[in-house]
mmCIF file of C-alpha atoms in Angstrom:
data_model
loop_
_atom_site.group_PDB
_atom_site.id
_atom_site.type_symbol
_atom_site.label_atom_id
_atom_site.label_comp_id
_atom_site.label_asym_id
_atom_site.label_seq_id
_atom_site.Cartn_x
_atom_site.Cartn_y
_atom_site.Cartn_z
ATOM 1 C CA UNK A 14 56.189 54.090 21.769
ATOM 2 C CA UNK A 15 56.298 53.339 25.317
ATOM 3 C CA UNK A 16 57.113 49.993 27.119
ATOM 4 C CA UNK A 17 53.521 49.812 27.694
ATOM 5 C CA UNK A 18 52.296 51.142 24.836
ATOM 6 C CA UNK A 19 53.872 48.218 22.863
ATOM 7 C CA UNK A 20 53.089 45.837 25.554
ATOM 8 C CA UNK A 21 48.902 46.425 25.115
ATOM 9 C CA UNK A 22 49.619 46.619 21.217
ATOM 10 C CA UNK A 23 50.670 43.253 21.796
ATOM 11 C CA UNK A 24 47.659 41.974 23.842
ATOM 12 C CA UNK A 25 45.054 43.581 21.906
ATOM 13 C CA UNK A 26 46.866 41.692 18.609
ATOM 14 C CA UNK A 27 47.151 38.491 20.526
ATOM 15 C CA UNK A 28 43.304 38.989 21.851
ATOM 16 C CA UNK A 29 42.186 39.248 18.311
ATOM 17 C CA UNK A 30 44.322 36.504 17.155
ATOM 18 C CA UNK A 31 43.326 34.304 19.500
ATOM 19 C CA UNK A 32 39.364 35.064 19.536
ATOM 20 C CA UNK A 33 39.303 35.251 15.667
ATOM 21 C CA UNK A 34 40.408 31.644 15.647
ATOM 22 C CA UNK A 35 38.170 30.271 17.778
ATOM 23 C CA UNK A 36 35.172 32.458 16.522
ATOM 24 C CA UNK A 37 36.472 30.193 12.841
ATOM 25 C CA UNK A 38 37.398 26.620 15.248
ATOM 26 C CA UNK A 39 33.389 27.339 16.206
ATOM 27 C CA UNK A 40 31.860 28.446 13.259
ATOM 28 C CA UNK A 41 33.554 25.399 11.247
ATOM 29 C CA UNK A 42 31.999 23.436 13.421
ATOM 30 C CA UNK A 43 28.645 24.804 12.993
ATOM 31 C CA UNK A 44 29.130 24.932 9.222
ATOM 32 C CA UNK A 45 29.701 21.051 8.985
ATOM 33 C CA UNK A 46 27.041 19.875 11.011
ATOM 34 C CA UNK A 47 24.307 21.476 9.124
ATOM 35 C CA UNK A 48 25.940 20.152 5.976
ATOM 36 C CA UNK A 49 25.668 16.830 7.556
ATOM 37 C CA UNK A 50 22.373 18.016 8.441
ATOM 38 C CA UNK A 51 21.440 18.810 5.244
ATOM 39 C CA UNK A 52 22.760 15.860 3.514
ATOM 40 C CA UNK A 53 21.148 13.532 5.792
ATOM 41 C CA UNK A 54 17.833 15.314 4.863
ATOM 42 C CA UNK A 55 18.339 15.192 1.369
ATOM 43 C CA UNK A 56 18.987 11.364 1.716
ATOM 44 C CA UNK A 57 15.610 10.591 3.688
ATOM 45 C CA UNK A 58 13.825 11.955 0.767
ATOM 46 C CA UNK A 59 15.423 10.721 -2.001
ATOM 47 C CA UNK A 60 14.835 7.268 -0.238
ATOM 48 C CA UNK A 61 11.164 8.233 0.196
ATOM 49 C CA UNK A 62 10.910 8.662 -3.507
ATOM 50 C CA UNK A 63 12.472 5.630 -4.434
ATOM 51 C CA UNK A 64 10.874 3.638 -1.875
ATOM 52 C CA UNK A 65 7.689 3.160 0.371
ATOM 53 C CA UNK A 66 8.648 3.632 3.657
ATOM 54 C CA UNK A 67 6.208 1.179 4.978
ATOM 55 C CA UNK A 68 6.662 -1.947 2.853
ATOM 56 C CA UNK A 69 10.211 -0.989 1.324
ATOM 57 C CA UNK A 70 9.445 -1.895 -2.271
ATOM 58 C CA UNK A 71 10.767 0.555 -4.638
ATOM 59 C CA UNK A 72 9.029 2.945 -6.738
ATOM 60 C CA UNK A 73 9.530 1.301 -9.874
ATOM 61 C CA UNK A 74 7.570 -1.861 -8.738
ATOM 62 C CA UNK A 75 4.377 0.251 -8.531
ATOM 63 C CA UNK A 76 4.611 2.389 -11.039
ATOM 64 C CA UNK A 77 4.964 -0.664 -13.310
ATOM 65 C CA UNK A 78 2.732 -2.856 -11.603
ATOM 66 C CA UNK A 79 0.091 -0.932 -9.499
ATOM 67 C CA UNK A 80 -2.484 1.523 -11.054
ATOM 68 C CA UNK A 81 -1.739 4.541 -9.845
ATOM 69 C CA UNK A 82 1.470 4.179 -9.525
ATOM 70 C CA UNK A 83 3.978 4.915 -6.721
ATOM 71 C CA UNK A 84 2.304 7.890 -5.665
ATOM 72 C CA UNK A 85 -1.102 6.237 -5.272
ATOM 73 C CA UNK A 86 0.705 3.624 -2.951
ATOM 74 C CA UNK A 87 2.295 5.930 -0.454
ATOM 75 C CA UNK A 88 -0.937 7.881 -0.755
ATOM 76 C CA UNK A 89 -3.628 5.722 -0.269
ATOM 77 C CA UNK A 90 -2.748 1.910 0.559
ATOM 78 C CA UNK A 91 0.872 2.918 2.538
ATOM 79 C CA UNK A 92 -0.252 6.453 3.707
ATOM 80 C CA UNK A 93 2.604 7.104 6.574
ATOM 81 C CA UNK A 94 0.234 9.336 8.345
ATOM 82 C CA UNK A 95 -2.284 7.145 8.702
ATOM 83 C CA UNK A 96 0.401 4.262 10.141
ATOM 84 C CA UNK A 97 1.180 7.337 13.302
ATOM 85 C CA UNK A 98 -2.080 8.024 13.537
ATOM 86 C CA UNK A 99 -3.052 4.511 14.390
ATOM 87 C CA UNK A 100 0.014 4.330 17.139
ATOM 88 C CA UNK A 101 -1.005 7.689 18.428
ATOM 89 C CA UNK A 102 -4.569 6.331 18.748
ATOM 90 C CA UNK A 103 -2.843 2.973 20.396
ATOM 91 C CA UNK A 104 -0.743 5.603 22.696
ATOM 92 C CA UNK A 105 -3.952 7.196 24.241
ATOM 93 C CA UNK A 106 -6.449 4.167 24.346
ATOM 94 C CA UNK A 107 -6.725 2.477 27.572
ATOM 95 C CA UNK A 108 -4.956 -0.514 27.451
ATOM 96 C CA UNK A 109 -8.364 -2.728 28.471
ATOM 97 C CA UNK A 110 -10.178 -1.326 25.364
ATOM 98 C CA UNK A 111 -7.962 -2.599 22.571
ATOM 99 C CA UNK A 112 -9.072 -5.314 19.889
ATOM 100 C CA UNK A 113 -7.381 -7.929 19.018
ATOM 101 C CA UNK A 114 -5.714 -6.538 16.122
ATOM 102 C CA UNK A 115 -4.279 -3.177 18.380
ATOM 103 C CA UNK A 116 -3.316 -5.574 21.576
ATOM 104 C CA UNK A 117 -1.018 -7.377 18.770
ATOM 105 C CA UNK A 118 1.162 -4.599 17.113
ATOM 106 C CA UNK A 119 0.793 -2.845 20.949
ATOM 107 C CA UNK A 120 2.554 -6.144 22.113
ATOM 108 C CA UNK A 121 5.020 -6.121 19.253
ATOM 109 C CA UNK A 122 5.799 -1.925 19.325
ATOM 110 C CA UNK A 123 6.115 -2.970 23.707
ATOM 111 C CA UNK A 124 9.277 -5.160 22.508
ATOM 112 C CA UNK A 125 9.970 -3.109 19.669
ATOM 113 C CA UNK A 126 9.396 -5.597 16.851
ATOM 114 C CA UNK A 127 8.228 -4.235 13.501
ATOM 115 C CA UNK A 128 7.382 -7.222 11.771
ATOM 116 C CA UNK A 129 3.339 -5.843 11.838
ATOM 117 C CA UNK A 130 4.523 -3.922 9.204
ATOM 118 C CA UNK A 131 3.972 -5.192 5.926
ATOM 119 C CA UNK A 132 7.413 -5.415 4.688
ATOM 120 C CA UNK A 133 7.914 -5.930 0.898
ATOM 121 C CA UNK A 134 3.847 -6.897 0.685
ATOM 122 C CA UNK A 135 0.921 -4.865 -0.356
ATOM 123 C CA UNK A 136 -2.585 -5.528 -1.127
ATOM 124 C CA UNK A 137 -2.415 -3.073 -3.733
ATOM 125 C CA UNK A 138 0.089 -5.204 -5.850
ATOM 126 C CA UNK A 139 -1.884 -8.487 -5.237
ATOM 127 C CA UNK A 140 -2.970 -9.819 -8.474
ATOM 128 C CA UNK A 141 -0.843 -7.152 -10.403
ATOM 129 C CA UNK A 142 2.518 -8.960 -10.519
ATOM 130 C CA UNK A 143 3.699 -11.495 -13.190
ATOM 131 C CA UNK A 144 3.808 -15.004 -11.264
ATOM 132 C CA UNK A 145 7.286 -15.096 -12.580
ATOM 133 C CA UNK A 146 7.689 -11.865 -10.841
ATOM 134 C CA UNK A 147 5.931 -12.910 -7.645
ATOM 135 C CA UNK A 148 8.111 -13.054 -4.088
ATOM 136 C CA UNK A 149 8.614 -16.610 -2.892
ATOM 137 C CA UNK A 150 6.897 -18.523 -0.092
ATOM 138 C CA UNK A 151 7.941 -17.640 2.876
ATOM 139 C CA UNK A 152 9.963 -20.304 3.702
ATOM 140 C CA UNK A 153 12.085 -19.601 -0.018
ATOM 141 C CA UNK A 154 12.094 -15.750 1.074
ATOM 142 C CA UNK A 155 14.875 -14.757 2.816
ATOM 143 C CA UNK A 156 14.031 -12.373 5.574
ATOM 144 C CA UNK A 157 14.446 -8.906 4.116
ATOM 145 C CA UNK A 158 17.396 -7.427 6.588
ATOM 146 C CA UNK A 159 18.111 -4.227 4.987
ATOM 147 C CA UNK A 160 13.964 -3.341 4.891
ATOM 148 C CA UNK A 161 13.811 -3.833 8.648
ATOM 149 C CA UNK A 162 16.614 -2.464 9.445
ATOM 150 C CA UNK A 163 15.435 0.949 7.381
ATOM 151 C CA UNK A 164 11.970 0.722 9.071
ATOM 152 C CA UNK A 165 12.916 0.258 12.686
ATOM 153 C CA UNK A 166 14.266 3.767 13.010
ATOM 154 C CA UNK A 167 11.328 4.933 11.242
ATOM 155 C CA UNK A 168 9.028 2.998 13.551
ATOM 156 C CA UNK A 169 11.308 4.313 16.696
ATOM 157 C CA UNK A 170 10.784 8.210 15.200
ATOM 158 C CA UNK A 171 7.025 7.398 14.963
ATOM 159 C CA UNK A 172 7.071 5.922 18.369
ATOM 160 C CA UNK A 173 8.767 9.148 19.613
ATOM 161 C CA UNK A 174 6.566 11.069 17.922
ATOM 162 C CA UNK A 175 3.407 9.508 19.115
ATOM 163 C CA UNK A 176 4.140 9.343 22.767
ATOM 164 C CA UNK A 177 5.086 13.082 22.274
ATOM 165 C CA UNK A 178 3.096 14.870 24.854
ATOM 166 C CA UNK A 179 2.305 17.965 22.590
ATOM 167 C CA UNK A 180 0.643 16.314 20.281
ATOM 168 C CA UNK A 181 -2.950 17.072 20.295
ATOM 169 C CA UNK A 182 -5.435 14.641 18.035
ATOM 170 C CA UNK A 183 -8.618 16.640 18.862
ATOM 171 C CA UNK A 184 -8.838 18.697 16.215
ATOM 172 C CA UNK A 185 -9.852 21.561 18.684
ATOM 173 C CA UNK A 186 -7.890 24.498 19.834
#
């Protein structure tokens, strides 16, 4: 073998070397963040079938409480879709047309307070609960921190979601 014979040998084996461990540097990369991906997906919707993602109770409490259950609850009295709906239908109504009801929770998404959501109170568990059982007044009740702190980036991906440009309510094509 010739000086230059070797000399390519050895560039073509460093090339490889070299690209082969960044093509795995790369790939790695890739590989973990759709894990994380993944696990963070699998964690959203475990929590959503623990817990209503509107009020924050937990499953449990309706299914032994409500009729119907959990799954009537997120269906019908907490439906999600109809809570995006309403703040897409805030989103494209002119400002001077709102009731009172939508210039309130327009004011409070405007400063990005949540507390127009019901948090740990439904209408659908009024009645149904032991008075033992029962939350506290409100001055008792400590504020729930860990419920509004697990809606408000639900209520910002709504918000996104709503003020989304290609989203198209008309039912047309």
């Amino acid at each position: 073998p010739t000086r230059q014979g070797l000399r390519a040998l050895f560039d073509f084996a460093f090339f490889l070397v070299i690209v082969v461990i960044i093509l795995n540097i790369v790939f790695g990369i890739i590989i973990d963040t759709f894990a994380e991906l993944r696990d963070e997906k699998q964690f959203i919707e475990k929590d959503n079938k623990k817990s209503c993602l509107i009020c924050g109770q937990s499953a449990n409490f309706f299914d032994r409480y409500v009729p119907g259950g959990f799954s009537a609850h997120v269906k019908n009295t907490h439906n999600m879709w109809q809570y995006l709906y309403f703040l897409v239908y805030l989103d494209q109504k002119s400002i001077d047309e709102y009731t009172g009801q939508e210039s309130y929770v327009a004011t409070k998404l405007q400063r990005h307070d949540v507390s127009f959501f019901p948090l740990n109170k439904s209408m659908d568990a009024e009645g149904q609960v032991p008075a033992a059982l029962q939350p506290k007044s409100k001055e008792e009740r400590p504020e729930p921190e860990v419920t509004v702190a697990r809606t408000e980036p639900a209520t910002a991906e709504l918000m996104r979601t709503a003020s989304s440009p290609h989203i198209d309510l008309s039912g047309g094509p």
